[in-house]
PDB file of C-alpha atoms in Angstrom:
ATOM      1  CA  UNK F   1      19.419  10.297   5.426  1.00 54.00           C
ATOM      2  CA  UNK F   2      17.418  13.264   6.659  1.00 71.00           C
ATOM      3  CA  UNK F   3      14.256  12.810   4.583  1.00 81.00           C
ATOM      4  CA  UNK F   4      11.276  12.006   6.810  1.00 86.00           C
ATOM      5  CA  UNK F   5       8.167  10.382   5.365  1.00 91.00           C
ATOM      6  CA  UNK F   6       5.093  12.458   6.138  1.00 90.00           C
ATOM      7  CA  UNK F   7       1.987  11.499   4.237  1.00 90.00           C
ATOM      8  CA  UNK F   8      -0.639  14.217   3.741  1.00 95.00           C
ATOM      9  CA  UNK F   9      -4.349  13.514   3.298  1.00 97.00           C
ATOM     10  CA  UNK F  10      -4.901  12.341  -0.277  1.00 98.00           C
ATOM     11  CA  UNK F  11      -8.434  12.802  -1.594  1.00 97.00           C
ATOM     12  CA  UNK F  12     -10.066  10.909  -4.443  1.00 97.00           C
ATOM     13  CA  UNK F  13     -13.587  10.233  -5.669  1.00 96.00           C
ATOM     14  CA  UNK F  14     -13.774   6.683  -4.304  1.00 96.00           C
ATOM     15  CA  UNK F  15     -11.257   6.756  -1.472  1.00 97.00           C
ATOM     16  CA  UNK F  16      -9.662   9.246   0.893  1.00 98.00           C
ATOM     17  CA  UNK F  17      -6.318   8.356   2.435  1.00 98.00           C
ATOM     18  CA  UNK F  18      -5.971   9.740   5.956  1.00 98.00           C
ATOM     19  CA  UNK F  19      -2.939   9.377   8.251  1.00 98.00           C
ATOM     20  CA  UNK F  20      -3.661   6.315  10.399  1.00 98.00           C
ATOM     21  CA  UNK F  21      -4.893   7.133  13.914  1.00 97.00           C
ATOM     22  CA  UNK F  22      -6.747   5.412  16.731  1.00 98.00           C
ATOM     23  CA  UNK F  23      -9.976   7.087  15.628  1.00 97.00           C
ATOM     24  CA  UNK F  24      -9.963   4.616  12.717  1.00 98.00           C
ATOM     25  CA  UNK F  25      -9.743   1.584  15.024  1.00 98.00           C
ATOM     26  CA  UNK F  26     -13.441   0.719  15.283  1.00 98.00           C
ATOM     27  CA  UNK F  27     -13.963   0.727  11.516  1.00 98.00           C
ATOM     28  CA  UNK F  28     -10.789  -1.223  10.871  1.00 98.00           C
ATOM     29  CA  UNK F  29     -11.783  -3.856  13.417  1.00 97.00           C
ATOM     30  CA  UNK F  30     -14.973  -4.455  11.443  1.00 97.00           C
ATOM     31  CA  UNK F  31     -13.176  -4.364   8.088  1.00 96.00           C
ATOM     32  CA  UNK F  32     -10.518  -6.841   9.184  1.00 94.00           C
ATOM     33  CA  UNK F  33     -13.063  -9.478  10.184  1.00 94.00           C
ATOM     34  CA  UNK F  34     -15.264  -9.429   7.061  1.00 90.00           C
ATOM     35  CA  UNK F  35     -13.564 -12.416   5.417  1.00 84.00           C
ATOM     36  CA  UNK F  36     -10.194 -13.559   6.715  1.00 81.00           C
ATOM     37  CA  UNK F  37      -9.814 -15.934   3.800  1.00 79.00           C
ATOM     38  CA  UNK F  38      -8.366 -13.193   1.581  1.00 78.00           C
ATOM     39  CA  UNK F  39      -5.529 -12.380   4.018  1.00 81.00           C
ATOM     40  CA  UNK F  40      -3.599 -15.656   3.919  1.00 78.00           C
ATOM     41  CA  UNK F  41      -0.213 -14.030   3.266  1.00 81.00           C
ATOM     42  CA  UNK F  42      -0.862 -10.473   4.492  1.00 82.00           C
ATOM     43  CA  UNK F  43      -0.439  -8.798   7.889  1.00 85.00           C
ATOM     44  CA  UNK F  44      -3.999  -7.901   8.863  1.00 91.00           C
ATOM     45  CA  UNK F  45      -4.832  -7.582  12.573  1.00 93.00           C
ATOM     46  CA  UNK F  46      -7.715  -9.364  14.240  1.00 93.00           C
ATOM     47  CA  UNK F  47     -10.403  -7.065  15.624  1.00 95.00           C
ATOM     48  CA  UNK F  48      -8.923  -7.161  19.116  1.00 96.00           C
ATOM     49  CA  UNK F  49      -5.437  -6.445  17.751  1.00 96.00           C
ATOM     50  CA  UNK F  50      -6.223  -3.253  15.854  1.00 97.00           C
ATOM     51  CA  UNK F  51      -5.145  -0.936  18.678  1.00 97.00           C
ATOM     52  CA  UNK F  52      -1.763  -2.652  18.925  1.00 97.00           C
ATOM     53  CA  UNK F  53      -1.491  -2.638  15.128  1.00 96.00           C
ATOM     54  CA  UNK F  54      -1.980   1.143  15.047  1.00 98.00           C
ATOM     55  CA  UNK F  55       0.571   1.542  17.856  1.00 98.00           C
ATOM     56  CA  UNK F  56       3.094  -0.545  15.921  1.00 96.00           C
ATOM     57  CA  UNK F  57       2.609   1.490  12.745  1.00 96.00           C
ATOM     58  CA  UNK F  58       2.813   4.728  14.716  1.00 97.00           C
ATOM     59  CA  UNK F  59       6.128   3.590  16.207  1.00 96.00           C
ATOM     60  CA  UNK F  60       7.476   2.937  12.720  1.00 95.00           C
ATOM     61  CA  UNK F  61       6.171   6.338  11.619  1.00 96.00           C
ATOM     62  CA  UNK F  62       8.100   7.979  14.457  1.00 95.00           C
ATOM     63  CA  UNK F  63      11.346   6.787  12.851  1.00 94.00           C
ATOM     64  CA  UNK F  64      10.514   8.682   9.637  1.00 92.00           C
ATOM     65  CA  UNK F  65      10.563   5.466   7.585  1.00 93.00           C
ATOM     66  CA  UNK F  66       6.806   4.878   7.380  1.00 96.00           C
ATOM     67  CA  UNK F  67       3.758   7.018   6.606  1.00 97.00           C
ATOM     68  CA  UNK F  68       0.706   4.843   7.407  1.00 98.00           C
ATOM     69  CA  UNK F  69      -2.767   5.549   6.065  1.00 98.00           C
ATOM     70  CA  UNK F  70      -6.324   4.461   6.710  1.00 98.00           C
ATOM     71  CA  UNK F  71      -8.263   3.938   3.479  1.00 98.00           C
ATOM     72  CA  UNK F  72     -11.636   5.663   3.818  1.00 98.00           C
ATOM     73  CA  UNK F  73     -14.506   4.782   1.480  1.00 96.00           C
ATOM     74  CA  UNK F  74     -16.037   8.057   0.322  1.00 95.00           C
ATOM     75  CA  UNK F  75     -19.340   6.237  -0.214  1.00 93.00           C
ATOM     76  CA  UNK F  76     -19.677   5.279   3.448  1.00 94.00           C
ATOM     77  CA  UNK F  77     -17.173   7.473   5.288  1.00 96.00           C
ATOM     78  CA  UNK F  78     -15.807   4.355   6.981  1.00 97.00           C
ATOM     79  CA  UNK F  79     -12.252   3.036   7.076  1.00 98.00           C
ATOM     80  CA  UNK F  80     -12.077  -0.082   4.912  1.00 97.00           C
ATOM     81  CA  UNK F  81      -8.370  -0.880   5.069  1.00 97.00           C
ATOM     82  CA  UNK F  82      -4.861   0.463   5.392  1.00 97.00           C
ATOM     83  CA  UNK F  83      -1.796   1.217   3.293  1.00 97.00           C
ATOM     84  CA  UNK F  84       1.517   3.032   3.708  1.00 97.00           C
ATOM     85  CA  UNK F  85       4.494   4.706   2.190  1.00 97.00           C
ATOM     86  CA  UNK F  86       7.530   2.760   3.394  1.00 94.00           C
ATOM     87  CA  UNK F  87      11.325   2.544   3.111  1.00 93.00           C
ATOM     88  CA  UNK F  88      12.329   5.998   1.754  1.00 95.00           C
ATOM     89  CA  UNK F  89      15.653   5.959  -0.079  1.00 93.00           C
ATOM     90  CA  UNK F  90      17.803   8.993  -0.785  1.00 91.00           C
ATOM     91  CA  UNK F  91      20.786   8.022  -2.916  1.00 87.00           C
ATOM     92  CA  UNK F  92      21.909  11.366  -4.368  1.00 83.00           C
ATOM     93  CA  UNK F  93      21.339  13.815  -1.514  1.00 78.00           C
ATOM     94  CA  UNK F  94      20.118  13.473   2.047  1.00 73.00           C
ATOM     95  CA  UNK F  95      16.901  15.403   1.487  1.00 77.00           C
ATOM     96  CA  UNK F  96      15.902  14.386  -2.060  1.00 86.00           C
ATOM     97  CA  UNK F  97      13.729  11.281  -2.088  1.00 93.00           C
ATOM     98  CA  UNK F  98      14.767   8.956  -4.913  1.00 96.00           C
ATOM     99  CA  UNK F  99      12.596   5.919  -4.211  1.00 97.00           C
ATOM    100  CA  UNK F 100       9.857   4.752  -1.881  1.00 97.00           C
ATOM    101  CA  UNK F 101       7.799   1.617  -1.361  1.00 96.00           C
ATOM    102  CA  UNK F 102       4.026   1.300  -1.067  1.00 96.00           C
ATOM    103  CA  UNK F 103       3.214  -1.492   1.335  1.00 93.00           C
ATOM    104  CA  UNK F 104       1.318  -2.728   4.400  1.00 93.00           C
ATOM    105  CA  UNK F 105      -1.772  -2.665   2.171  1.00 93.00           C
ATOM    106  CA  UNK F 106      -5.017  -4.479   2.909  1.00 94.00           C
ATOM    107  CA  UNK F 107      -8.691  -3.954   2.159  1.00 95.00           C
ATOM    108  CA  UNK F 108     -11.915  -5.351   3.562  1.00 95.00           C
ATOM    109  CA  UNK F 109     -13.431  -7.959   1.275  1.00 92.00           C
ATOM    110  CA  UNK F 110     -16.379  -5.664   0.506  1.00 93.00           C
ATOM    111  CA  UNK F 111     -13.974  -2.968  -0.751  1.00 94.00           C
ATOM    112  CA  UNK F 112     -12.011  -5.278  -3.020  1.00 91.00           C
ATOM    113  CA  UNK F 113     -12.875  -4.961  -6.712  1.00 89.00           C
ATOM    114  CA  UNK F 114     -14.644  -1.622  -6.221  1.00 92.00           C
ATOM    115  CA  UNK F 115     -11.955   0.714  -7.567  1.00 93.00           C
ATOM    116  CA  UNK F 116     -10.721   1.706  -4.113  1.00 95.00           C
ATOM    117  CA  UNK F 117      -7.381  -0.042  -4.635  1.00 92.00           C
ATOM    118  CA  UNK F 118      -6.883   1.457  -8.098  1.00 93.00           C
ATOM    119  CA  UNK F 119      -7.600   4.983  -6.926  1.00 96.00           C
ATOM    120  CA  UNK F 120      -5.527   4.614  -3.755  1.00 96.00           C
ATOM    121  CA  UNK F 121      -2.553   3.595  -5.898  1.00 96.00           C
ATOM    122  CA  UNK F 122      -3.244   6.517  -8.249  1.00 97.00           C
ATOM    123  CA  UNK F 123      -3.177   8.944  -5.314  1.00 98.00           C
ATOM    124  CA  UNK F 124      -0.045   7.429  -3.772  1.00 98.00           C
ATOM    125  CA  UNK F 125       1.856   7.182  -7.062  1.00 97.00           C
ATOM    126  CA  UNK F 126       0.878  10.704  -8.081  1.00 97.00           C
ATOM    127  CA  UNK F 127       2.076  12.228  -4.826  1.00 97.00           C
ATOM    128  CA  UNK F 128       5.326  10.259  -4.920  1.00 97.00           C
ATOM    129  CA  UNK F 129       6.178  11.094  -8.523  1.00 97.00           C
ATOM    130  CA  UNK F 130       4.725  14.600  -8.852  1.00 97.00           C
ATOM    131  CA  UNK F 131       5.285  16.061  -5.370  1.00 96.00           C
ATOM    132  CA  UNK F 132       8.310  14.190  -4.054  1.00 95.00           C
ATOM    133  CA  UNK F 133       9.884  13.688  -7.481  1.00 95.00           C
ATOM    134  CA  UNK F 134      10.878  10.058  -6.929  1.00 97.00           C
ATOM    135  CA  UNK F 135      12.542   7.979  -9.636  1.00 97.00           C
ATOM    136  CA  UNK F 136      10.746   4.753  -8.697  1.00 97.00           C
ATOM    137  CA  UNK F 137       8.029   3.297  -6.495  1.00 97.00           C
ATOM    138  CA  UNK F 138       8.306  -0.310  -5.286  1.00 96.00           C
ATOM    139  CA  UNK F 139       5.608  -2.801  -4.333  1.00 95.00           C
ATOM    140  CA  UNK F 140       6.380  -6.207  -2.792  1.00 94.00           C
ATOM    141  CA  UNK F 141       4.302  -9.203  -1.761  1.00 90.00           C
ATOM    142  CA  UNK F 142       4.724 -12.821  -0.739  1.00 88.00           C
ATOM    143  CA  UNK F 143       5.682 -14.630  -3.938  1.00 90.00           C
ATOM    144  CA  UNK F 144       2.926 -17.190  -3.227  1.00 90.00           C
ATOM    145  CA  UNK F 145       0.219 -14.519  -2.985  1.00 87.00           C
ATOM    146  CA  UNK F 146      -1.363 -14.733  -6.430  1.00 89.00           C
ATOM    147  CA  UNK F 147      -4.263 -12.448  -5.475  1.00 86.00           C
ATOM    148  CA  UNK F 148      -1.912  -9.666  -4.351  1.00 86.00           C
ATOM    149  CA  UNK F 149       0.374 -10.131  -7.341  1.00 90.00           C
ATOM    150  CA  UNK F 150      -2.574  -9.799  -9.712  1.00 90.00           C
ATOM    151  CA  UNK F 151      -3.732  -6.630  -7.933  1.00 85.00           C
ATOM    152  CA  UNK F 152      -0.252  -5.097  -8.187  1.00 89.00           C
ATOM    153  CA  UNK F 153       0.019  -5.937 -11.869  1.00 89.00           C
ATOM    154  CA  UNK F 154      -3.453  -4.505 -12.488  1.00 86.00           C
ATOM    155  CA  UNK F 155      -2.278  -1.021 -11.457  1.00 84.00           C
ATOM    156  CA  UNK F 156       0.523  -1.057 -14.017  1.00 87.00           C
ATOM    157  CA  UNK F 157       3.552  -2.067 -11.938  1.00 92.00           C
ATOM    158  CA  UNK F 158       6.200  -4.225 -13.633  1.00 94.00           C
ATOM    159  CA  UNK F 159       7.458  -7.493 -12.197  1.00 96.00           C
ATOM    160  CA  UNK F 160      11.201  -7.396 -11.513  1.00 96.00           C
ATOM    161  CA  UNK F 161      11.846 -10.751  -9.884  1.00 96.00           C
ATOM    162  CA  UNK F 162      11.675 -12.735  -6.661  1.00 96.00           C
ATOM    163  CA  UNK F 163      13.901 -11.885  -3.698  1.00 93.00           C
ATOM    164  CA  UNK F 164      14.506 -15.090  -1.783  1.00 95.00           C
ATOM    165  CA  UNK F 165      14.205 -15.179   2.021  1.00 93.00           C
ATOM    166  CA  UNK F 166      13.596 -11.434   1.851  1.00 87.00           C
ATOM    167  CA  UNK F 167      11.296 -10.687   4.788  1.00 86.00           C
ATOM    168  CA  UNK F 168       9.234 -12.286   7.524  1.00 87.00           C
ATOM    169  CA  UNK F 169       6.307 -14.475   6.574  1.00 79.00           C
ATOM    170  CA  UNK F 170       2.801 -13.469   7.648  1.00 76.00           C
ATOM    171  CA  UNK F 171       1.266 -16.798   6.603  1.00 77.00           C
ATOM    172  CA  UNK F 172      -0.500 -18.761   9.367  1.00 75.00           C
ATOM    173  CA  UNK F 173       1.782 -21.246  11.070  1.00 77.00           C
ATOM    174  CA  UNK F 174       4.945 -19.633   9.699  1.00 77.00           C
ATOM    175  CA  UNK F 175       6.005 -17.506  12.666  1.00 83.00           C
ATOM    176  CA  UNK F 176       9.762 -17.074  12.640  1.00 86.00           C
ATOM    177  CA  UNK F 177      10.088 -18.069   9.007  1.00 90.00           C
ATOM    178  CA  UNK F 178      11.159 -15.939   6.061  1.00 91.00           C
ATOM    179  CA  UNK F 179       9.270 -15.563   2.809  1.00 89.00           C
ATOM    180  CA  UNK F 180      10.277 -15.072  -0.803  1.00 90.00           C
ATOM    181  CA  UNK F 181       9.079 -11.644  -1.979  1.00 92.00           C
ATOM    182  CA  UNK F 182       7.933 -10.811  -5.503  1.00 95.00           C
ATOM    183  CA  UNK F 183       9.014  -7.259  -6.300  1.00 95.00           C
ATOM    184  CA  UNK F 184       7.317  -4.862  -8.709  1.00 96.00           C
ATOM    185  CA  UNK F 185       7.975  -1.235  -9.570  1.00 97.00           C
ATOM    186  CA  UNK F 186       6.893   1.820 -11.516  1.00 97.00           C
ATOM    187  CA  UNK F 187       9.610   4.223 -12.657  1.00 97.00           C
ATOM    188  CA  UNK F 188       9.340   7.934 -13.355  1.00 97.00           C
ATOM    189  CA  UNK F 189       9.588   7.223 -17.094  1.00 97.00           C
ATOM    190  CA  UNK F 190       6.666   4.788 -16.873  1.00 96.00           C
ATOM    191  CA  UNK F 191       4.528   6.988 -14.644  1.00 97.00           C
ATOM    192  CA  UNK F 192       2.676   8.959 -17.387  1.00 96.00           C
ATOM    193  CA  UNK F 193       1.445   5.733 -19.020  1.00 94.00           C
ATOM    194  CA  UNK F 194       0.639   4.214 -15.620  1.00 95.00           C
ATOM    195  CA  UNK F 195      -1.261   7.354 -14.568  1.00 96.00           C
ATOM    196  CA  UNK F 196      -3.358   7.265 -17.744  1.00 95.00           C
ATOM    197  CA  UNK F 197      -4.144   3.608 -17.150  1.00 93.00           C
ATOM    198  CA  UNK F 198      -5.165   4.160 -13.544  1.00 95.00           C
ATOM    199  CA  UNK F 199      -7.242   7.229 -14.354  1.00 95.00           C
ATOM    200  CA  UNK F 200      -9.068   5.189 -16.976  1.00 94.00           C
ATOM    201  CA  UNK F 201      -9.740   2.380 -14.511  1.00 93.00           C
ATOM    202  CA  UNK F 202     -11.045   4.779 -11.871  1.00 95.00           C
ATOM    203  CA  UNK F 203     -13.255   6.516 -14.445  1.00 95.00           C
ATOM    204  CA  UNK F 204     -14.675   3.128 -15.382  1.00 93.00           C
ATOM    205  CA  UNK F 205     -15.624   2.367 -11.790  1.00 92.00           C
ATOM    206  CA  UNK F 206     -17.165   5.798 -11.389  1.00 91.00           C
ATOM    207  CA  UNK F 207     -19.116   5.351 -14.611  1.00 86.00           C
ATOM    208  CA  UNK F 208     -20.590   2.122 -13.272  1.00 77.00           C
ATOM    209  CA  UNK F 209     -21.516   3.788  -9.993  1.00 66.00           C
ATOM    210  CA  UNK F 210     -19.241   1.488  -8.017  1.00 45.00           C
ATOM    211  CA  UNK F 211     -16.986   2.166  -5.029  1.00 41.00           C
ATOM    212  CA  UNK F 212     -19.406   1.344  -2.277  1.00 39.00           C
TER     213      UNK F 212
END
């Protein structure tokens, strides 16, 4: 496969997605410590681990298999979380992207429920389907993570099933263990309906003056 993931800046009304760099570290350190209780099953660095976290994501990016982003609140100009394109798959030709995953996603507690997640997904889906021309976008989470599963379903992705012992667990006390992953997707055929749904959700948040 010769396709290399390179994520451009994606600009919305509530959130701007910028390629993850060390200049985002100070904001992310604050965001990550707001309320650790929402990160039970998710890889979110502690404040003193953010530099190493960015290094690790940058190393993955260097392989061409990850395009990591900082999520920037347009209301404050501060980084409030992270997300990524991940696992590009080219099944028909080496340079035509057929599928990609959106993952490594987390948001500060104060940014949850503000429309930032909905608009970030809108921006990522739109670029994947309308610029790269993918046939599907995947999203996966720990099968036990009801909060994450609800957030994924809220953006219009369809549940496909649970992949057992699929990837490493990020839950406290489970180092070295594997987790079951719940997998969701949006296909190219479903994208127009999903886009309309997400645009409506974002418009609703904007109409209520939220996103801060």
